[in-house]
XYZ file of N, CA, C and O in Angstrom:
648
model
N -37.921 110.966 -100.514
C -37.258 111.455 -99.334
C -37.556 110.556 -98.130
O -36.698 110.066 -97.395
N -38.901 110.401 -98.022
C -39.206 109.370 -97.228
C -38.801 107.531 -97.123
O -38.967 106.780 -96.162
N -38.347 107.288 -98.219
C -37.569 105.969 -98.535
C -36.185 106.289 -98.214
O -35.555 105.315 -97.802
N -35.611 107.253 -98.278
C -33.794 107.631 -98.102
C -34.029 107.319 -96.366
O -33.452 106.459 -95.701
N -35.161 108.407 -95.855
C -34.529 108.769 -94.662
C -35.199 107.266 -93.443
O -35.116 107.259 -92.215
N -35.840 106.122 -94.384
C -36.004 104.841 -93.938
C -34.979 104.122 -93.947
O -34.568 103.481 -92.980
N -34.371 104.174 -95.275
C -33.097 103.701 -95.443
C -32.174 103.876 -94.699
O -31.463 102.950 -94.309
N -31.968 105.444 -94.268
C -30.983 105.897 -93.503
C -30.872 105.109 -91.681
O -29.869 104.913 -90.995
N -32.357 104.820 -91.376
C -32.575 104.553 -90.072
C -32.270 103.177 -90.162
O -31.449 102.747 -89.352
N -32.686 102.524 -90.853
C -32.327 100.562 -90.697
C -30.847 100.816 -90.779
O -30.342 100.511 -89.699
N -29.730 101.366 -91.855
C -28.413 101.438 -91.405
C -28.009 101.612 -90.037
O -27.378 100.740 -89.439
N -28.368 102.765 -89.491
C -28.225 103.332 -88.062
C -28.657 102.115 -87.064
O -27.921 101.908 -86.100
N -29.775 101.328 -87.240
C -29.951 100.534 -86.691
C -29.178 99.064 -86.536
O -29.396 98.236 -85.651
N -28.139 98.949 -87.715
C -27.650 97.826 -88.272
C -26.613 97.758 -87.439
O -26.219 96.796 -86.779
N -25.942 99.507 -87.555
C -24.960 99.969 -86.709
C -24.628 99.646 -85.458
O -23.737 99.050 -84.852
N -25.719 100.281 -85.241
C -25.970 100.482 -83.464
C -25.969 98.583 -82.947
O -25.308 98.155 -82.001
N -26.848 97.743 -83.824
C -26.570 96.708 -83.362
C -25.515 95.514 -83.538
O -25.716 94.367 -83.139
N -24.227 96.009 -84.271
C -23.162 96.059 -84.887
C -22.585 96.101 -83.307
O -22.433 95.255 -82.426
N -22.329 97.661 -83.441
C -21.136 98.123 -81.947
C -21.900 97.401 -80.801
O -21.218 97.351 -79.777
N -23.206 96.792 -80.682
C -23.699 96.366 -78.944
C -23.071 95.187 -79.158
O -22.131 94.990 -78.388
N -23.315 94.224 -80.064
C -22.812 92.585 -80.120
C -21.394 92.709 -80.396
O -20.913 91.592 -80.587
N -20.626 93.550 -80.480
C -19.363 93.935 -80.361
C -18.803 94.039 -78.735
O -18.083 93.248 -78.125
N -19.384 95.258 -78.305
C -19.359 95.497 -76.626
C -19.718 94.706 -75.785
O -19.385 94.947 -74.625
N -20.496 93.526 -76.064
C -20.900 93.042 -75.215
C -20.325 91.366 -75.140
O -20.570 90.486 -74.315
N -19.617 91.364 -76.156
C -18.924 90.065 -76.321
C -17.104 90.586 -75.570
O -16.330 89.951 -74.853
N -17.023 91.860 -76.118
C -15.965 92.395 -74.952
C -15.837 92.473 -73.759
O -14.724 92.513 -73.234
N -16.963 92.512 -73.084
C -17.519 92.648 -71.755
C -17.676 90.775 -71.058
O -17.612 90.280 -69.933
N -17.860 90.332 -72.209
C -18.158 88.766 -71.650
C -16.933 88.242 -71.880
O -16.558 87.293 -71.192
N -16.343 88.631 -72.606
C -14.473 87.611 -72.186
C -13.719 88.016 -71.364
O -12.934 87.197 -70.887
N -13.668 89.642 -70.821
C -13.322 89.959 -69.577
C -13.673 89.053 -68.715
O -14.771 88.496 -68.714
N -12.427 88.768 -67.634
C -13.033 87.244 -66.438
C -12.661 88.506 -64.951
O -11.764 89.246 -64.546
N -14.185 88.021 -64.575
C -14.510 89.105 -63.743
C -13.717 88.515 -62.401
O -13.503 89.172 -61.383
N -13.434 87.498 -62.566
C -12.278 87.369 -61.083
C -10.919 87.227 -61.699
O -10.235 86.204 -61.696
N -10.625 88.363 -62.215
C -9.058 88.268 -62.338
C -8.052 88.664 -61.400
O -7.998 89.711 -60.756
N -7.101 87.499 -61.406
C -6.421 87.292 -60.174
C -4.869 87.564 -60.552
O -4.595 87.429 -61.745
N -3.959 87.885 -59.784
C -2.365 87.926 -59.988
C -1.870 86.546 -61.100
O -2.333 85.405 -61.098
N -1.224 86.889 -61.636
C -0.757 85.147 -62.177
C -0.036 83.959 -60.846
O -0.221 82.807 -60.455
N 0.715 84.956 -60.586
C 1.349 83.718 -59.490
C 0.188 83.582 -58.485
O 0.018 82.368 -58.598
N -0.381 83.826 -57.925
C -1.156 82.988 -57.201
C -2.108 82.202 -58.162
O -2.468 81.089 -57.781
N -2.594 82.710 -59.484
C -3.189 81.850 -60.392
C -2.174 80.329 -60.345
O -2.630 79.192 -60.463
N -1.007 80.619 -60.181
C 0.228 79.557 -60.700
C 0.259 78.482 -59.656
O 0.268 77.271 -59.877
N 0.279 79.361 -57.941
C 0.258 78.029 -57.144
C -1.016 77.839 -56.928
O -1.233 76.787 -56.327
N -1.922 78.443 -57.181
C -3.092 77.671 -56.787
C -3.159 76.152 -58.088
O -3.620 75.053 -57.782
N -2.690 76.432 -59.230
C -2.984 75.315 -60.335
C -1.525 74.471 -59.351
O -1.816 73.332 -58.985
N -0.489 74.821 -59.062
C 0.317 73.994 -58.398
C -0.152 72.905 -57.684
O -0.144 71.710 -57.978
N -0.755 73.756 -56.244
C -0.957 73.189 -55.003
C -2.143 72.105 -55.792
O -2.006 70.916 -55.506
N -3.405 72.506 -56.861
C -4.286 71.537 -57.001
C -3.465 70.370 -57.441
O -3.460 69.351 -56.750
N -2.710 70.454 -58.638
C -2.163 69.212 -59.421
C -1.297 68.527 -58.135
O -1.055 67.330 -58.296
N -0.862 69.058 -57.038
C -0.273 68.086 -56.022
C -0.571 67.480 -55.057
O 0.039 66.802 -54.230
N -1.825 67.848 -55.256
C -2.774 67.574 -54.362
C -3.689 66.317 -54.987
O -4.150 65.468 -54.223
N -3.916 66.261 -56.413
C -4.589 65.082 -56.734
C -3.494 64.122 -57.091
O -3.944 63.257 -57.842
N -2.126 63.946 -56.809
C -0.700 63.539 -56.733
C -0.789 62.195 -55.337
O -0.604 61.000 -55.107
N -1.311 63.796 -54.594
C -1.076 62.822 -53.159
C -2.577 62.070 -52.866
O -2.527 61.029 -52.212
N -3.534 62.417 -53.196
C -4.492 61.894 -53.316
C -4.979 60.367 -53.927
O -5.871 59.608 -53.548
N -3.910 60.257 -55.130
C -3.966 59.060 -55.712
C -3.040 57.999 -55.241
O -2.885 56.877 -55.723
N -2.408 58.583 -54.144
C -1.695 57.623 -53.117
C -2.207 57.522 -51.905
O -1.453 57.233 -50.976
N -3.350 57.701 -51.716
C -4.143 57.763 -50.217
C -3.971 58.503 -49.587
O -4.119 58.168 -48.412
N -3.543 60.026 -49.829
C -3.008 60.672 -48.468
C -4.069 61.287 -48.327
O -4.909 61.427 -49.216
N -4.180 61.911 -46.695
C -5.384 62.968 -46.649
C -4.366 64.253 -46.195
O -3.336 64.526 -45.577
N -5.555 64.861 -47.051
C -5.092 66.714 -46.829
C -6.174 67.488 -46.841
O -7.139 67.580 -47.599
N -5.657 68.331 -45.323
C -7.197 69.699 -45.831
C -6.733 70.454 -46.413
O -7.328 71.506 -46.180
N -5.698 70.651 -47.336
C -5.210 70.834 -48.473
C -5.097 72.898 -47.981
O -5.377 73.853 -48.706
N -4.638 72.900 -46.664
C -4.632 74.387 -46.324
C -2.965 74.547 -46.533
O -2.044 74.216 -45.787
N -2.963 75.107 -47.680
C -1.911 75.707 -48.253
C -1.323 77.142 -48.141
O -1.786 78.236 -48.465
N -0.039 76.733 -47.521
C 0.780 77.874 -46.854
C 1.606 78.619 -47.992
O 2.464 78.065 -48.680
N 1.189 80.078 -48.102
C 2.090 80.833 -49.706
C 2.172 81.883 -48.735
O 1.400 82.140 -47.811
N 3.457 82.568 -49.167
C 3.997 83.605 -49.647
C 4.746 84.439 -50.401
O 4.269 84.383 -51.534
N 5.885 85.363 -50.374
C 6.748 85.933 -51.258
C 7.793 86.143 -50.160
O 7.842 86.290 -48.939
N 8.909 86.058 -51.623
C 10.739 85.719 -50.423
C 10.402 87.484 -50.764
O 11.016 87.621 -49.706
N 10.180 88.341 -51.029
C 10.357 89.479 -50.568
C 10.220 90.067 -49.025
O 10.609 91.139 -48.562
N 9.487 88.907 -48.373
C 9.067 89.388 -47.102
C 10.079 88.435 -45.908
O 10.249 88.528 -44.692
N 10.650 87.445 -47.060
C 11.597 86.768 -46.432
C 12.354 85.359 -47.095
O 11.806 84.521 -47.811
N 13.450 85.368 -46.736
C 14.416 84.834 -47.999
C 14.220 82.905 -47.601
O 14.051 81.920 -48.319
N 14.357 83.112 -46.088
C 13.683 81.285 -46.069
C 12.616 81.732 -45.032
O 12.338 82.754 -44.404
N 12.127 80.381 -45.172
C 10.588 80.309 -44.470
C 10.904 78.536 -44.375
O 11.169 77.660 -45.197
N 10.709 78.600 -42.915
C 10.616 77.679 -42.418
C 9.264 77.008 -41.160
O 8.634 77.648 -40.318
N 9.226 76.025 -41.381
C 7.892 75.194 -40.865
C 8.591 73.831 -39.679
O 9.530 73.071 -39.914
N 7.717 73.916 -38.395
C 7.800 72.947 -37.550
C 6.717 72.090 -37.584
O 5.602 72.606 -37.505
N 6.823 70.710 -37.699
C 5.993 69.607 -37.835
C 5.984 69.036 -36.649
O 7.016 69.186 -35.994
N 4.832 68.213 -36.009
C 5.375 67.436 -35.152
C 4.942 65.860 -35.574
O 3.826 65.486 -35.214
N 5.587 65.163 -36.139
C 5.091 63.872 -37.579
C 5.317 62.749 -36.142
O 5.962 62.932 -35.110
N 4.533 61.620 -36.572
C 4.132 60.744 -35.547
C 4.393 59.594 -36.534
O 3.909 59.566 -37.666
N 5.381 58.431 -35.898
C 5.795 56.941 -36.214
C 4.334 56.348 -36.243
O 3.470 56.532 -35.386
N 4.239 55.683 -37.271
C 2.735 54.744 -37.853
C 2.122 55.764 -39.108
O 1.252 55.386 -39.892
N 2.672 56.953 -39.131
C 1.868 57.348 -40.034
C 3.053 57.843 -41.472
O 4.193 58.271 -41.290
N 2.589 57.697 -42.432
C 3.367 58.217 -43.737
C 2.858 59.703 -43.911
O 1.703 60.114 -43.796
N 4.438 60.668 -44.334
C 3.894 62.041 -44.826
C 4.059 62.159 -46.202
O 4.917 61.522 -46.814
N 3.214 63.010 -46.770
C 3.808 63.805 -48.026
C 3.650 65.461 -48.115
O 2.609 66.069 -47.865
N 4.935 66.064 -48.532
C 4.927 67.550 -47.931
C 5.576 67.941 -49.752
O 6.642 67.667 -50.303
N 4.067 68.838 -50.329
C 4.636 69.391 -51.208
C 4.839 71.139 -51.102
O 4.189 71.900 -50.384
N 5.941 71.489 -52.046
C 6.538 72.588 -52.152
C 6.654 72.732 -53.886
O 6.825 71.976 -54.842
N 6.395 74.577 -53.574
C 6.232 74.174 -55.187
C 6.620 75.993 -55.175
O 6.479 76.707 -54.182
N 7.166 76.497 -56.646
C 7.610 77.846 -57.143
C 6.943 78.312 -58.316
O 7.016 77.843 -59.452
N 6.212 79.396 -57.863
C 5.486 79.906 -59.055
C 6.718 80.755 -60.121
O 7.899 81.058 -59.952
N 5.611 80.954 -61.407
C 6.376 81.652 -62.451
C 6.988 82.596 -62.212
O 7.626 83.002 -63.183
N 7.137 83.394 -60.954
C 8.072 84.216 -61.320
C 9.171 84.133 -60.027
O 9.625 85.155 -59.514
N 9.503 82.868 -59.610
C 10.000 82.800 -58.569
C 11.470 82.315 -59.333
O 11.374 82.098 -60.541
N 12.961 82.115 -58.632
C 14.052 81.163 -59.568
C 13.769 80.250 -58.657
O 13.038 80.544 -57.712
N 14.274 79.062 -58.790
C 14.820 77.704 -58.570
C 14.618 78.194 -56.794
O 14.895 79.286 -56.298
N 13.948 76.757 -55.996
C 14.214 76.538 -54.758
C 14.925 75.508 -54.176
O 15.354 74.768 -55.061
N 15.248 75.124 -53.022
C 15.436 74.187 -52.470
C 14.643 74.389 -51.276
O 14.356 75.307 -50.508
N 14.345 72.836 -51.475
C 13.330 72.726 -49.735
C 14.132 71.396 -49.274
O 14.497 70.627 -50.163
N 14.412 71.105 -47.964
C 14.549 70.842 -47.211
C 13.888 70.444 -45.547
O 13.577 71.312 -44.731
N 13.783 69.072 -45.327
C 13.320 68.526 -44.227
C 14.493 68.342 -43.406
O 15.594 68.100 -43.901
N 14.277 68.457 -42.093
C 15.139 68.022 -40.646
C 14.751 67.308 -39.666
O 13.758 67.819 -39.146
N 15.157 66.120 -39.044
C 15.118 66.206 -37.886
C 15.700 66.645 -36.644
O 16.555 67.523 -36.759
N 15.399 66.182 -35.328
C 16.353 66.509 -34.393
C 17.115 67.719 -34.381
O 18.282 67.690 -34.772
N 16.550 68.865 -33.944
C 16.777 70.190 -34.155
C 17.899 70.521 -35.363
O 18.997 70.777 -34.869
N 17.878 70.576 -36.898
C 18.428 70.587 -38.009
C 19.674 70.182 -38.026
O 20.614 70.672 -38.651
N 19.654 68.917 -37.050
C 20.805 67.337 -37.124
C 20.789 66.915 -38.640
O 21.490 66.976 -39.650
N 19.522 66.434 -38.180
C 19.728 65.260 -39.018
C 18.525 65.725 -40.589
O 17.335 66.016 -40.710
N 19.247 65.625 -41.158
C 18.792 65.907 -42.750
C 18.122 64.932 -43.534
O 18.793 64.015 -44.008
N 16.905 64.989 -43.742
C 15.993 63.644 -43.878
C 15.847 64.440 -45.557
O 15.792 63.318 -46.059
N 15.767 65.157 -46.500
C 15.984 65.469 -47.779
C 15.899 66.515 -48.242
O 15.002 67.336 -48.053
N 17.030 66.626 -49.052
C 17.055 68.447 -50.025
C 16.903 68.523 -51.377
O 17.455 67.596 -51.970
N 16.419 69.204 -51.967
C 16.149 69.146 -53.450
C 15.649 70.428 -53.921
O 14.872 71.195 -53.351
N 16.115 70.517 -54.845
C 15.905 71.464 -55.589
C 14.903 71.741 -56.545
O 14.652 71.055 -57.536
N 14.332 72.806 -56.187
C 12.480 72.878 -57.276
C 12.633 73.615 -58.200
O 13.286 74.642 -58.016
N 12.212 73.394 -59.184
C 12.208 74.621 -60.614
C 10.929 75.238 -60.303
O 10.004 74.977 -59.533
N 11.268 76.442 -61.438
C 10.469 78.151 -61.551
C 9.037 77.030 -61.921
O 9.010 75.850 -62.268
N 8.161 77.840 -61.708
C 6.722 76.763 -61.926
C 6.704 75.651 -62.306
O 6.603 75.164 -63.432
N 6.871 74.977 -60.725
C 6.966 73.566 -60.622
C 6.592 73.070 -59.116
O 6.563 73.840 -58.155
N 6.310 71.666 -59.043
C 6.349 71.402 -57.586
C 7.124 70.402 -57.797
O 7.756 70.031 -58.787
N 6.935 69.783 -56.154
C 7.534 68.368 -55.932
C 7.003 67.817 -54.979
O 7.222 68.295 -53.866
N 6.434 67.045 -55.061
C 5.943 65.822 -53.388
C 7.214 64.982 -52.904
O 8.139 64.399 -53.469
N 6.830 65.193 -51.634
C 8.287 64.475 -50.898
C 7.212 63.499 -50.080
O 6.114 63.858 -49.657
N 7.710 62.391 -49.983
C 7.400 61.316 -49.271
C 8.215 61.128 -47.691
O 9.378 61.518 -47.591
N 7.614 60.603 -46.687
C 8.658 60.691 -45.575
C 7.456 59.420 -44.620
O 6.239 59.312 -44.469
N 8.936 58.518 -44.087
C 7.647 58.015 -42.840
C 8.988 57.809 -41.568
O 10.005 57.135 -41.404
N 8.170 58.905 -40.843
C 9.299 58.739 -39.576
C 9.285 57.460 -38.695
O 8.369 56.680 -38.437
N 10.975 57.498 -38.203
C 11.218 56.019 -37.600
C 10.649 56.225 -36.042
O 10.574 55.251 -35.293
N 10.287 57.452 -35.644
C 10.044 58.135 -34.209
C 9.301 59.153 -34.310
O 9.454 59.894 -35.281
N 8.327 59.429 -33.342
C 7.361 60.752 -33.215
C 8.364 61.819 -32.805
O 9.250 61.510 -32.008
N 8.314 62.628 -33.126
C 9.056 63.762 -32.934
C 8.567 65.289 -33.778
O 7.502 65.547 -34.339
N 9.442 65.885 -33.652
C 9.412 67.438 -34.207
C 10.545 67.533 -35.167
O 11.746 67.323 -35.003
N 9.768 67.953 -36.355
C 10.667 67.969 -37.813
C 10.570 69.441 -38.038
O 9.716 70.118 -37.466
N 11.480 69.960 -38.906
C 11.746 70.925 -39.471
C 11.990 71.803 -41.192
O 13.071 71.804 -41.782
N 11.088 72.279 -41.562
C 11.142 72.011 -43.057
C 11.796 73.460 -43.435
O 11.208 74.405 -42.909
N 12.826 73.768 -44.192
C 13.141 74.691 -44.818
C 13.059 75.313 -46.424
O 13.934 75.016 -47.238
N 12.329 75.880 -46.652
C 12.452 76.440 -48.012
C 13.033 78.028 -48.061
O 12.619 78.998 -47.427
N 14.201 77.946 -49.093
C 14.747 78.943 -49.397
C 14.650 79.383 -51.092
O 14.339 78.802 -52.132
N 15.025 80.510 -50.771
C 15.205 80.837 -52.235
C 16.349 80.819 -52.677
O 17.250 80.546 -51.883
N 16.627 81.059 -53.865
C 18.214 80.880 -54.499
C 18.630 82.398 -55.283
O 19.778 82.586 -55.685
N 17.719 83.267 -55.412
C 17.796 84.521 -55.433
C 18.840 85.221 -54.966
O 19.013 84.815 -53.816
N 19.377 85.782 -55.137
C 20.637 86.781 -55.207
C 20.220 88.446 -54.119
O 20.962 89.228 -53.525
N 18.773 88.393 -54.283
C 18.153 90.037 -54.045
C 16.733 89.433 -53.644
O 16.387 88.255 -53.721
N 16.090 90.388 -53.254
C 14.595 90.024 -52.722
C 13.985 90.111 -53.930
O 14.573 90.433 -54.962
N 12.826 89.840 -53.852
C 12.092 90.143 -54.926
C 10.428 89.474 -54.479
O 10.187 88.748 -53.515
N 9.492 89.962 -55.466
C 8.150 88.885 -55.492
C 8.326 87.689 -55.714
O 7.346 87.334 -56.368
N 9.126 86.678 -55.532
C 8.385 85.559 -56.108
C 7.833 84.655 -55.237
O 8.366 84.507 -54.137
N 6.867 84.031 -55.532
C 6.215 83.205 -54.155
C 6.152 82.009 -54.274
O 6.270 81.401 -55.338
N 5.903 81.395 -52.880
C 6.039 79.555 -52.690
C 5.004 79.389 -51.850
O 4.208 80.144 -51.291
N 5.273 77.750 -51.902
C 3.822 77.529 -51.307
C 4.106 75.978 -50.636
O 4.697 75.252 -51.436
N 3.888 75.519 -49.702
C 3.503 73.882 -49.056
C 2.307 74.018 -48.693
O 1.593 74.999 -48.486
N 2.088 72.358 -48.608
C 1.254 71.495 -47.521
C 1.340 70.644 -47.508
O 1.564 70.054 -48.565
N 1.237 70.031 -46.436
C 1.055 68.384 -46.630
C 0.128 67.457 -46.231
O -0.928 67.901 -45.781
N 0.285 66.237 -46.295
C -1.099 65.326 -45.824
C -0.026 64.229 -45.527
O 1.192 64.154 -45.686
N -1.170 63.268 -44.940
C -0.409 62.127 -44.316
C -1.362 61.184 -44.166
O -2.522 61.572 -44.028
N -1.076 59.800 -44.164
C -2.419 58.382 -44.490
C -1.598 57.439 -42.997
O -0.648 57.883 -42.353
N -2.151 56.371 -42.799
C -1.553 55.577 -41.443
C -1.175 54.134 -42.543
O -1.657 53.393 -43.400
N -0.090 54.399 -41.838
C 1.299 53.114 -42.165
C 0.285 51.600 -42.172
O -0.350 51.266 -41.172
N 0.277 50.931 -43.249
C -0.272 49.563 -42.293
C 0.389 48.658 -42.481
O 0.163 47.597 -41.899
């Protein structure tokens, strides 16, 4: 009786340490900073465009402007870009955003310095070196039909012309 009910306890014990290295390997693949995907999406965006512009000399404090066209369908940005220096201004659409176009201006949205169109998780670096210091104008819209979550994101950096 005394051998069964030894027996019985090393099982129980086998058990018990069975379900902990079970629970606790459950507990360790949980990622304790889990975040939205789309901002997971432009943050991997904004980095990969950022070591983009980086490998072309640009500097950026890499303070990246996001939101969602639910709160508004374009979003637009005033620059004031200075002759001698080169820009690069990326824009980019997370996974659950459709297709953008962004758009630069000068001369109060005269003159159209480039438009293009961005795919659903994707960016694009735009290059620009103004012929004059002035105040530029950048537009990103959505192509959305209805509001919705999906979010975007710029920044840019800029290196001196030599």
């Amino acid at each position: 009786m005394k051998f069964d009910r030894l027996r019985l306890e090393r099982y129980f014990l086998i058990l018990l340490s069975v379900l902990l290295i079970n629970t606790s390997s459950y507990v360790y693949c949980q990622d304790d900073d889990w975040e939205d995907e789309s901002e997971t999406d432009i943050e991997y965006l904004s980095g990969e465009s950022k070591k983009e512009m980086m490998v072309k000399e640009y500097y950026t404090n890499g303070d990246v402007k996001s939101g969602y066209f639910s709160e508004n369908k374009n979003v637009y940005a005033t620059f004031t870009l200075y002759k001698g220096n080169s820009y690069a201004f990326s824009i980019g659409a997370a996974d659950n955003a459709e297709p953008l176009k962004a758009s630069l201006y000068g001369n109060n949205f005269v003159d159209k310095i480039f438009s293009e169109n961005i795919e659903t998780n994707n960016y694009k670096v735009f290059y620009f070196t103004p012929d004059k210091s002035g105040t530029y104008y950048m537009k990103v819209e959505s192509k959305e039909e209805k509001d919705s979550d999906s979010e975007w994101m710029y920044f840019y950096g800029f290196k001196q012309v030599k």
